[in-house]
Amino acid sequence: MTRSDGGRRGPALYVVAAFAAAIVVGTLALMVPYARAGHGGAPPLVALFTATSAVCLTGHVVVDTSSYWTPFGQTMIVLLVQVGGFGIMTAASLLALLVSRRLGLRGRLLAASETKTLGLGSVRRVVVGVVVLSVIVEAGVAVVLTLRFWTAYDTALHSAAWQGIFHAVSAFNNAGFALFPNNLTSFVTDPVISLVVLVAFVLGGLGFPVLFELRRTWRRPRRLSLHSKITLWVTAVLAAIGVGAQLVLEWTNPATLGPLAVPQKALAGLFQGMTPRTAGFNTLDFGAMNETTWLVTDALMFIGTGSAGTGGGIKVTTFAILGFMIIAEARGANDVDVAGRRVAPAAQRQALAVALLGVGVSFLGTLLLLATSGIALDRVLFEAVSAFGTVGLSTGITAELPGPAQAALIVLMFIGRIGPVTAASALALRQQVRFYRLPEERPIVG
């Protein structure tokens, strides 16, 4: 006999349908002639690409946001970004809540003692928490950026306020949209703008469960759940790798860090080392970077940020669980133990499934782009992984891609934004309990 929860697939499908509906509405809004600065409305592909990029919090663009779109069009973009960020944080947190509630009484109590956030919390608490968190962070970032644009760059107050609000929303939601033709490259030496934007997208990428738990237990860090500990530690390690790689590999590159003074190199390296975690902003030209830097960035973009956050990728917890599985196997251990806790076999299988799905989607996307564009593999791979990881970084080829390749990027962005969340939750909700086990046999591995 088996007991299956296969009928509980609805919530994940609702998330997909909701994001698809938001993209359709956004596309129609951007096709309105009033949204485009030039004559007539935006072509359907341009509108669809931009709406998908905004809702999926990617930041890939095929037109210049500052000059192609009117204030109305820019407002639509930032609203789509806000909807996408709020939607993914809320949906991922609620799906995690639903998964924990499917564990049964004993499992729920254990989850509650571990997470202190999503185990027995209410839907209202999650939604209100996400809204309050978003408003507080975005408002604070908007005020600082507004004052900086106004006082340091001789920008009119109303324009500075709009730039502050736009970039605050874009940063916290890890969207990467900017109101400047070259993103944030003009501010590569500005510590205020660089650091404030960096803090915003790091907070958004950690995820609501981690931030909520940090607020409650910041005086007692040992009481953090295993999820939060993994997220924080792996985020710190990957950030160090990203920053170190940027500084080492680009230190003498005359097109990136080379001309800058040492303190400016440190600032630019810090910012660019963190953005591959799905932020999408750039203060340096990625198209001028070394191929080795691209490869390191590919890996960081694929891994992504924390679960239930505004970032993408397969998530740091997925990556960490796979690493712990390898360590346990190398030691010959029967269980995967982390920080005094045993990782459930179901979580191990889900991590493996999500990672392999990510590899497969990224491979197919790269293959499609390579076949339809004729551009070199290293640039195409960077573009595909950036789209799947909902990062938005580019070597400068996005606008040059033919229609079929841009359509492939649209699919990659959508799968990358929705796929890991829905795949993980669907796998958890469909977990079966068998009351018998088949005879064991071991195929040859390796």
Coordinates of C-alpha atoms in Angstrom, one line a residue:
M1 CA 0.0 0.0 0.0
T2 CA 1.0 3.6 -0.5
R3 CA -0.3 6.9 0.6
S4 CA 0.1 9.6 -1.9
D5 CA -0.4 13.4 -1.6
G6 CA -0.5 13.7 -5.4
G7 CA -3.8 15.5 -5.3
R8 CA -2.2 18.5 -3.6
R9 CA -0.5 19.9 -6.7
G10 CA -2.9 22.8 -7.0
P11 CA -0.9 25.5 -5.0
A12 CA 2.2 25.2 -7.2
L13 CA 0.1 25.4 -10.4
Y14 CA -1.7 28.5 -9.0
V15 CA 1.7 30.2 -8.6
V16 CA 2.5 29.5 -12.3
A17 CA -0.9 30.8 -13.5
A18 CA -0.6 33.9 -11.4
F19 CA 2.8 34.9 -12.7
A20 CA 1.7 34.1 -16.3
A21 CA -1.3 36.3 -15.8
A22 CA 0.9 39.2 -14.5
I23 CA 3.1 38.9 -17.5
V24 CA 0.2 39.0 -19.9
V25 CA -1.2 42.1 -18.2
G26 CA 2.2 43.8 -18.1
T27 CA 2.7 43.0 -21.8
L28 CA -0.6 44.6 -22.8
A29 CA 0.2 47.7 -20.6
L30 CA 3.6 48.1 -22.2
M31 CA 2.1 47.8 -25.7
V32 CA 0.0 50.9 -25.1
P33 CA 1.4 53.8 -27.2
Y34 CA 1.6 56.0 -24.2
A35 CA 4.2 53.7 -22.6
R36 CA 6.7 54.1 -25.4
A37 CA 8.7 57.3 -26.0
G38 CA 8.8 56.9 -29.8
H39 CA 6.0 56.7 -32.3
G40 CA 3.4 54.0 -31.7
G41 CA 3.3 51.2 -29.2
A42 CA 6.1 48.8 -28.4
P43 CA 6.3 45.7 -30.6
P44 CA 4.7 42.6 -29.0
L45 CA 8.1 40.8 -28.5
V46 CA 9.7 43.8 -26.9
A47 CA 6.8 44.3 -24.5
L48 CA 6.6 40.6 -23.7
F49 CA 10.3 40.4 -23.1
T50 CA 10.3 43.4 -20.8
A51 CA 7.2 42.3 -18.9
T52 CA 8.7 38.8 -18.4
S53 CA 12.0 40.3 -17.3
A54 CA 10.3 42.6 -14.8
V55 CA 7.8 40.1 -13.3
C56 CA 10.5 37.4 -13.1
L57 CA 12.9 39.9 -11.5
T58 CA 15.6 39.3 -14.1
G59 CA 16.6 42.7 -15.5
H60 CA 17.4 41.5 -19.1
V61 CA 16.5 44.3 -21.5
V62 CA 16.4 44.5 -25.3
V63 CA 15.8 48.3 -25.2
D64 CA 17.2 51.1 -23.0
T65 CA 14.8 51.5 -20.1
S66 CA 15.6 55.2 -19.7
S67 CA 15.0 56.4 -23.3
Y68 CA 12.7 53.8 -24.8
W69 CA 9.9 54.0 -22.2
T70 CA 8.0 57.0 -21.1
P71 CA 7.4 57.7 -17.4
F72 CA 4.2 55.7 -17.7
G73 CA 6.1 52.8 -19.2
Q74 CA 8.8 53.0 -16.5
T75 CA 6.1 53.1 -13.8
M76 CA 4.6 49.9 -15.3
I77 CA 8.0 48.2 -15.2
V78 CA 8.6 49.1 -11.5
L79 CA 5.0 48.0 -10.6
L80 CA 5.6 44.7 -12.4
V81 CA 8.9 44.3 -10.5
Q82 CA 7.1 45.0 -7.2
V83 CA 4.4 42.5 -8.0
G84 CA 6.9 39.9 -9.0
G85 CA 9.0 40.4 -5.8
F86 CA 6.1 40.4 -3.5
G87 CA 4.5 37.5 -5.3
I88 CA 7.6 35.2 -5.2
M89 CA 8.4 35.9 -1.6
T90 CA 4.8 35.4 -0.5
A91 CA 4.2 32.4 -2.7
A92 CA 7.5 30.6 -1.8
S93 CA 6.9 31.3 2.0
L94 CA 3.3 30.1 1.8
L95 CA 4.3 27.0 -0.2
A96 CA 6.9 26.3 2.5
L97 CA 4.2 26.7 5.1
L98 CA 1.9 24.3 3.3
V99 CA 4.7 21.7 2.9
S100 CA 5.4 21.9 6.7
R101 CA 1.7 21.5 7.5
R102 CA 1.7 18.3 5.4
L103 CA 4.3 16.7 7.6
G104 CA 1.8 15.4 10.2
L105 CA 1.6 16.4 13.9
R106 CA 5.1 15.2 14.9
G107 CA 6.7 16.6 11.8
R108 CA 4.9 19.9 12.3
L109 CA 6.1 20.2 15.9
L110 CA 9.7 19.5 14.9
A111 CA 9.5 22.0 12.1
A112 CA 8.0 24.6 14.4
S113 CA 10.8 24.1 16.9
E114 CA 13.4 24.4 14.1
T115 CA 12.1 27.3 12.0
K116 CA 10.1 29.3 14.5
T117 CA 8.7 31.0 11.4
L118 CA 6.9 28.8 8.9
G119 CA 6.0 25.7 10.9
L120 CA 2.7 26.7 12.5
G121 CA 2.5 30.3 11.3
S122 CA -0.6 31.8 9.6
V123 CA -1.0 32.9 6.1
R124 CA -1.9 36.4 7.2
R125 CA 1.3 36.6 9.2
V126 CA 3.4 35.7 6.2
V127 CA 1.7 38.1 3.9
V128 CA 1.8 41.0 6.3
G129 CA 5.4 40.2 7.1
V130 CA 6.4 40.3 3.5
V131 CA 4.6 43.6 2.9
V132 CA 6.1 45.3 6.0
L133 CA 9.6 44.1 5.2
S134 CA 9.4 45.3 1.6
V135 CA 8.0 48.7 2.5
I136 CA 10.6 49.3 5.2
V137 CA 13.6 48.3 3.2
E138 CA 12.5 50.0 -0.1
A139 CA 11.5 53.2 1.7
G140 CA 14.8 53.5 3.5
V141 CA 16.8 52.8 0.3
A142 CA 14.7 55.2 -1.7
V143 CA 15.3 58.1 0.8
V144 CA 19.1 57.6 0.8
L145 CA 19.3 57.3 -3.0
T146 CA 17.1 60.3 -3.6
L147 CA 19.3 62.5 -1.3
R148 CA 22.4 61.2 -3.1
F149 CA 21.1 61.8 -6.6
W150 CA 19.8 65.2 -5.6
T151 CA 22.9 66.5 -3.7
A152 CA 25.8 64.9 -5.4
Y153 CA 24.7 64.8 -9.1
D154 CA 22.8 68.1 -9.4
T155 CA 19.5 66.3 -10.2
A156 CA 16.2 68.0 -9.8
L157 CA 14.4 66.8 -6.6
H158 CA 11.4 65.3 -8.4
S159 CA 13.8 63.4 -10.8
A160 CA 16.0 62.3 -7.9
A161 CA 13.0 61.0 -6.0
W162 CA 11.8 59.0 -9.0
Q163 CA 15.3 57.6 -9.6
G164 CA 15.5 56.7 -5.9
I165 CA 12.2 55.0 -5.8
F166 CA 12.8 53.1 -9.0
H167 CA 16.2 51.8 -8.0
A168 CA 15.2 51.0 -4.5
V169 CA 12.4 48.7 -5.7
S170 CA 14.6 47.2 -8.4
A171 CA 17.4 46.6 -5.9
F172 CA 15.5 45.0 -3.1
N173 CA 13.6 42.8 -5.6
N174 CA 16.9 41.8 -7.3
A175 CA 15.5 43.0 -10.6
G176 CA 18.5 44.9 -12.0
F177 CA 16.5 47.4 -14.0
A178 CA 18.1 50.9 -14.0
L179 CA 17.2 54.3 -15.4
F180 CA 20.7 54.9 -16.9
P181 CA 21.8 53.7 -20.4
N182 CA 24.8 51.7 -19.0
N183 CA 23.1 50.5 -15.8
L184 CA 25.2 51.8 -12.8
T185 CA 28.6 52.0 -14.5
S186 CA 28.6 55.8 -14.0
F187 CA 28.6 55.2 -10.2
V188 CA 31.4 52.7 -10.1
T189 CA 33.4 54.9 -7.7
D190 CA 30.4 56.2 -5.6
P191 CA 30.4 54.3 -2.3
V192 CA 27.0 55.5 -1.2
I193 CA 25.0 54.3 -4.3
S194 CA 27.0 51.1 -4.6
L195 CA 26.8 50.1 -1.0
V196 CA 23.2 51.0 -0.5
V197 CA 22.1 49.1 -3.6
L198 CA 24.3 46.2 -2.5
V199 CA 22.7 46.0 0.9
A200 CA 19.2 46.2 -0.6
F201 CA 19.7 43.3 -3.0
V202 CA 21.5 41.2 -0.4
L203 CA 18.6 41.6 2.0
G204 CA 16.1 40.7 -0.7
G205 CA 18.1 37.7 -1.7
L206 CA 18.3 36.1 1.7
G207 CA 14.6 35.4 1.8
F208 CA 11.8 36.3 4.1
P209 CA 12.1 33.3 6.4
V210 CA 15.7 34.1 7.1
L211 CA 15.2 37.8 7.6
F212 CA 12.1 37.2 9.8
E213 CA 14.1 34.7 11.9
L214 CA 17.1 37.0 12.2
R215 CA 14.8 39.8 13.6
R216 CA 13.6 37.4 16.3
T217 CA 16.8 35.7 17.3
W218 CA 19.6 38.2 16.4
R219 CA 20.7 38.2 20.1
R220 CA 20.8 34.4 20.1
P221 CA 22.3 33.3 16.8
R222 CA 22.7 29.7 18.0
R223 CA 18.9 29.4 18.0
L224 CA 18.7 29.9 14.3
S225 CA 17.2 27.1 12.3
L226 CA 19.3 24.9 10.1
H227 CA 17.8 26.6 7.0
S228 CA 18.9 30.0 8.2
K229 CA 22.4 28.8 9.2
I230 CA 22.9 27.1 5.8
T231 CA 21.7 30.2 3.9
L232 CA 23.8 32.6 5.8
W233 CA 27.0 30.6 5.8
V234 CA 26.9 29.5 2.2
T235 CA 25.9 33.1 1.1
A236 CA 29.0 34.4 2.9
V237 CA 31.3 31.8 1.4
L238 CA 30.0 32.3 -2.2
A239 CA 30.2 36.1 -1.7
A240 CA 33.8 35.8 -0.7
I241 CA 34.5 33.6 -3.8
G242 CA 32.7 36.0 -6.1
V243 CA 34.5 39.1 -4.8
G244 CA 37.9 37.4 -4.7
A245 CA 37.4 36.2 -8.3
Q246 CA 36.5 39.6 -9.5
L247 CA 39.5 41.3 -7.9
V248 CA 42.1 38.6 -8.9
L249 CA 40.9 38.0 -12.4
E250 CA 40.1 41.7 -13.3
W251 CA 42.7 43.6 -11.3
T252 CA 44.8 44.5 -14.3
N253 CA 42.1 44.4 -17.0
P254 CA 42.3 47.9 -18.6
A255 CA 38.6 47.7 -19.6
T256 CA 37.3 47.0 -16.1
L257 CA 39.3 47.4 -12.8
G258 CA 42.6 48.3 -14.3
P259 CA 42.3 52.1 -14.4
L260 CA 40.8 52.4 -10.9
A261 CA 42.6 53.3 -7.7
V262 CA 43.0 50.6 -5.1
P263 CA 40.0 51.7 -2.9
Q264 CA 37.9 52.1 -6.0
K265 CA 38.9 48.6 -7.2
A266 CA 37.9 47.2 -3.9
L267 CA 34.5 48.9 -4.1
A268 CA 33.9 47.8 -7.7
G269 CA 35.1 44.3 -6.9
L270 CA 32.8 44.0 -3.9
F271 CA 29.8 45.2 -5.9
Q272 CA 30.4 43.0 -8.9
G273 CA 31.3 40.0 -6.9
M274 CA 27.9 40.1 -5.2
T275 CA 25.7 40.9 -8.2
P276 CA 26.0 37.4 -9.7
R277 CA 23.8 36.2 -6.8
T278 CA 20.9 37.4 -9.1
A279 CA 21.0 41.2 -8.5
G280 CA 21.6 42.0 -12.1
F281 CA 23.1 45.5 -11.6
N282 CA 26.6 46.2 -12.9
T283 CA 29.1 49.0 -12.3
L284 CA 31.6 47.4 -14.7
D285 CA 31.2 46.3 -18.3
F286 CA 30.7 42.5 -18.2
G287 CA 31.2 42.4 -21.9
A288 CA 34.8 43.5 -21.4
M289 CA 35.7 41.0 -18.7
N290 CA 37.9 37.9 -19.1
E291 CA 36.4 34.6 -20.1
T292 CA 37.5 33.1 -16.8
T293 CA 35.5 35.7 -14.9
W294 CA 32.5 34.8 -17.0
L295 CA 32.9 31.2 -16.1
V296 CA 33.0 31.9 -12.3
T297 CA 30.0 34.2 -12.7
D298 CA 28.1 31.4 -14.6
A299 CA 28.5 29.2 -11.5
L300 CA 27.5 31.9 -9.1
M301 CA 24.4 32.8 -11.2
F302 CA 23.3 29.2 -11.4
I303 CA 23.5 28.7 -7.6
G304 CA 21.6 31.9 -6.9
T305 CA 20.4 33.1 -3.5
G306 CA 18.2 32.1 -0.5
S307 CA 14.9 30.3 -0.7
A308 CA 11.7 32.4 -0.6
G309 CA 13.8 35.5 -1.5
T310 CA 13.7 37.8 -4.6
G311 CA 16.7 36.1 -6.1
G312 CA 16.8 33.1 -8.4
G313 CA 19.0 30.1 -9.2
I314 CA 18.7 26.7 -7.7
K315 CA 19.2 28.3 -4.3
V316 CA 22.0 28.1 -1.8
T317 CA 20.3 25.5 0.3
T318 CA 20.0 23.2 -2.6
F319 CA 23.7 23.6 -3.5
A320 CA 24.7 23.2 0.2
I321 CA 22.7 20.0 0.6
L322 CA 24.3 18.5 -2.5
G323 CA 27.7 19.4 -1.0
F324 CA 26.9 17.8 2.3
M325 CA 25.7 14.7 0.5
I326 CA 29.0 14.3 -1.3
I327 CA 30.9 14.8 2.0
A328 CA 28.7 12.2 3.7
E329 CA 29.2 9.7 0.9
A330 CA 33.0 10.3 0.9
R331 CA 33.1 9.5 4.6
G332 CA 30.9 6.5 4.2
A333 CA 28.2 7.9 6.5
N334 CA 24.7 6.6 6.3
D335 CA 23.1 9.9 7.2
V336 CA 23.8 13.5 6.0
D337 CA 24.4 15.4 9.2
V338 CA 24.7 19.2 9.4
A339 CA 25.2 21.4 12.5
G340 CA 23.8 18.7 14.8
R341 CA 20.8 17.9 12.6
R342 CA 20.1 15.1 10.1
V343 CA 19.0 16.2 6.6
A344 CA 15.9 14.3 5.7
P345 CA 16.3 11.9 2.7
A346 CA 13.3 13.6 1.0
A347 CA 15.1 16.9 1.1
Q348 CA 18.2 15.3 -0.4
R349 CA 16.2 13.9 -3.3
Q350 CA 14.4 17.2 -3.9
A351 CA 17.7 19.0 -3.9
L352 CA 19.1 16.6 -6.5
A353 CA 16.0 16.8 -8.6
V354 CA 16.0 20.7 -8.6
A355 CA 19.7 20.9 -9.4
L356 CA 19.5 18.4 -12.3
L357 CA 16.4 20.1 -13.7
G358 CA 18.4 23.4 -13.5
V359 CA 21.3 21.8 -15.4
G360 CA 19.0 20.4 -18.0
V361 CA 17.1 23.7 -18.6
S362 CA 20.3 25.7 -18.8
F363 CA 21.8 23.2 -21.3
L364 CA 18.8 23.3 -23.5
G365 CA 18.6 27.0 -23.3
T366 CA 22.2 27.4 -24.3
L367 CA 21.7 25.0 -27.2
L368 CA 18.7 26.9 -28.5
L369 CA 20.6 30.3 -28.3
L370 CA 23.6 28.8 -29.9
A371 CA 21.6 27.4 -32.8
T372 CA 19.5 30.5 -33.4
S373 CA 22.1 33.3 -32.8
G374 CA 25.4 32.0 -34.1
I375 CA 27.2 33.8 -31.3
A376 CA 30.2 32.3 -29.5
L377 CA 29.5 29.6 -26.9
D378 CA 31.0 31.5 -23.9
R379 CA 28.7 34.5 -24.4
V380 CA 25.6 32.4 -25.1
L381 CA 26.2 30.2 -22.0
F382 CA 26.5 33.4 -19.9
E383 CA 23.2 34.7 -21.3
A384 CA 21.3 31.5 -20.8
V385 CA 22.5 30.9 -17.2
S386 CA 21.8 34.6 -16.4
A387 CA 18.3 34.2 -17.7
F388 CA 17.7 30.9 -15.9
G389 CA 19.1 32.4 -12.7
T390 CA 17.0 35.5 -13.2
V391 CA 20.1 37.6 -12.8
G392 CA 20.0 39.9 -15.8
L393 CA 23.7 40.3 -16.3
S394 CA 24.8 40.2 -19.9
T395 CA 27.9 40.4 -22.1
G396 CA 26.0 42.9 -24.3
I397 CA 24.3 40.5 -26.7
T398 CA 20.7 40.6 -25.5
A399 CA 19.5 43.3 -27.9
E400 CA 21.4 41.7 -30.8
L401 CA 19.8 38.3 -30.5
P402 CA 17.2 37.3 -33.2
G403 CA 13.6 36.9 -32.3
P404 CA 13.7 33.1 -31.7
A405 CA 16.6 33.5 -29.4
Q406 CA 14.9 36.3 -27.4
A407 CA 11.8 34.0 -27.2
A408 CA 14.0 31.3 -25.8
L409 CA 15.3 33.8 -23.1
I410 CA 11.7 34.6 -22.2
V411 CA 11.0 30.9 -21.5
L412 CA 14.3 30.6 -19.6
M413 CA 13.4 33.6 -17.4
F414 CA 9.9 32.2 -16.6
I415 CA 11.2 28.7 -15.9
G416 CA 14.1 30.1 -13.8
R417 CA 11.7 32.3 -11.7
I418 CA 8.9 29.7 -11.2
G419 CA 10.6 26.4 -11.7
P420 CA 12.7 25.8 -8.6
V421 CA 9.9 27.0 -6.3
T422 CA 7.2 25.0 -7.9
A423 CA 9.3 21.9 -8.5
A424 CA 10.5 21.8 -4.9
S425 CA 7.1 22.3 -3.4
A426 CA 5.4 19.9 -5.8
L427 CA 7.9 17.2 -5.0
A428 CA 7.4 17.7 -1.3
L429 CA 3.6 17.8 -1.6
R430 CA 3.6 14.6 -3.7
Q431 CA 5.7 12.7 -1.2
Q432 CA 4.4 9.1 -0.8
V433 CA 4.5 6.9 2.3
R434 CA 5.0 3.2 1.5
F435 CA 4.2 0.5 3.9
Y436 CA 6.5 -2.0 2.2
R437 CA 10.0 -1.9 0.7
L438 CA 11.2 -3.8 -2.4
P439 CA 14.3 -6.0 -2.3
E440 CA 17.5 -4.0 -2.6
E441 CA 19.9 -4.2 -5.5
R442 CA 22.9 -2.0 -6.4
P443 CA 23.7 -1.1 -10.0
I444 CA 27.3 -0.2 -10.7
V445 CA 27.8 3.6 -10.3
G446 CA 30.7 5.4 -11.9

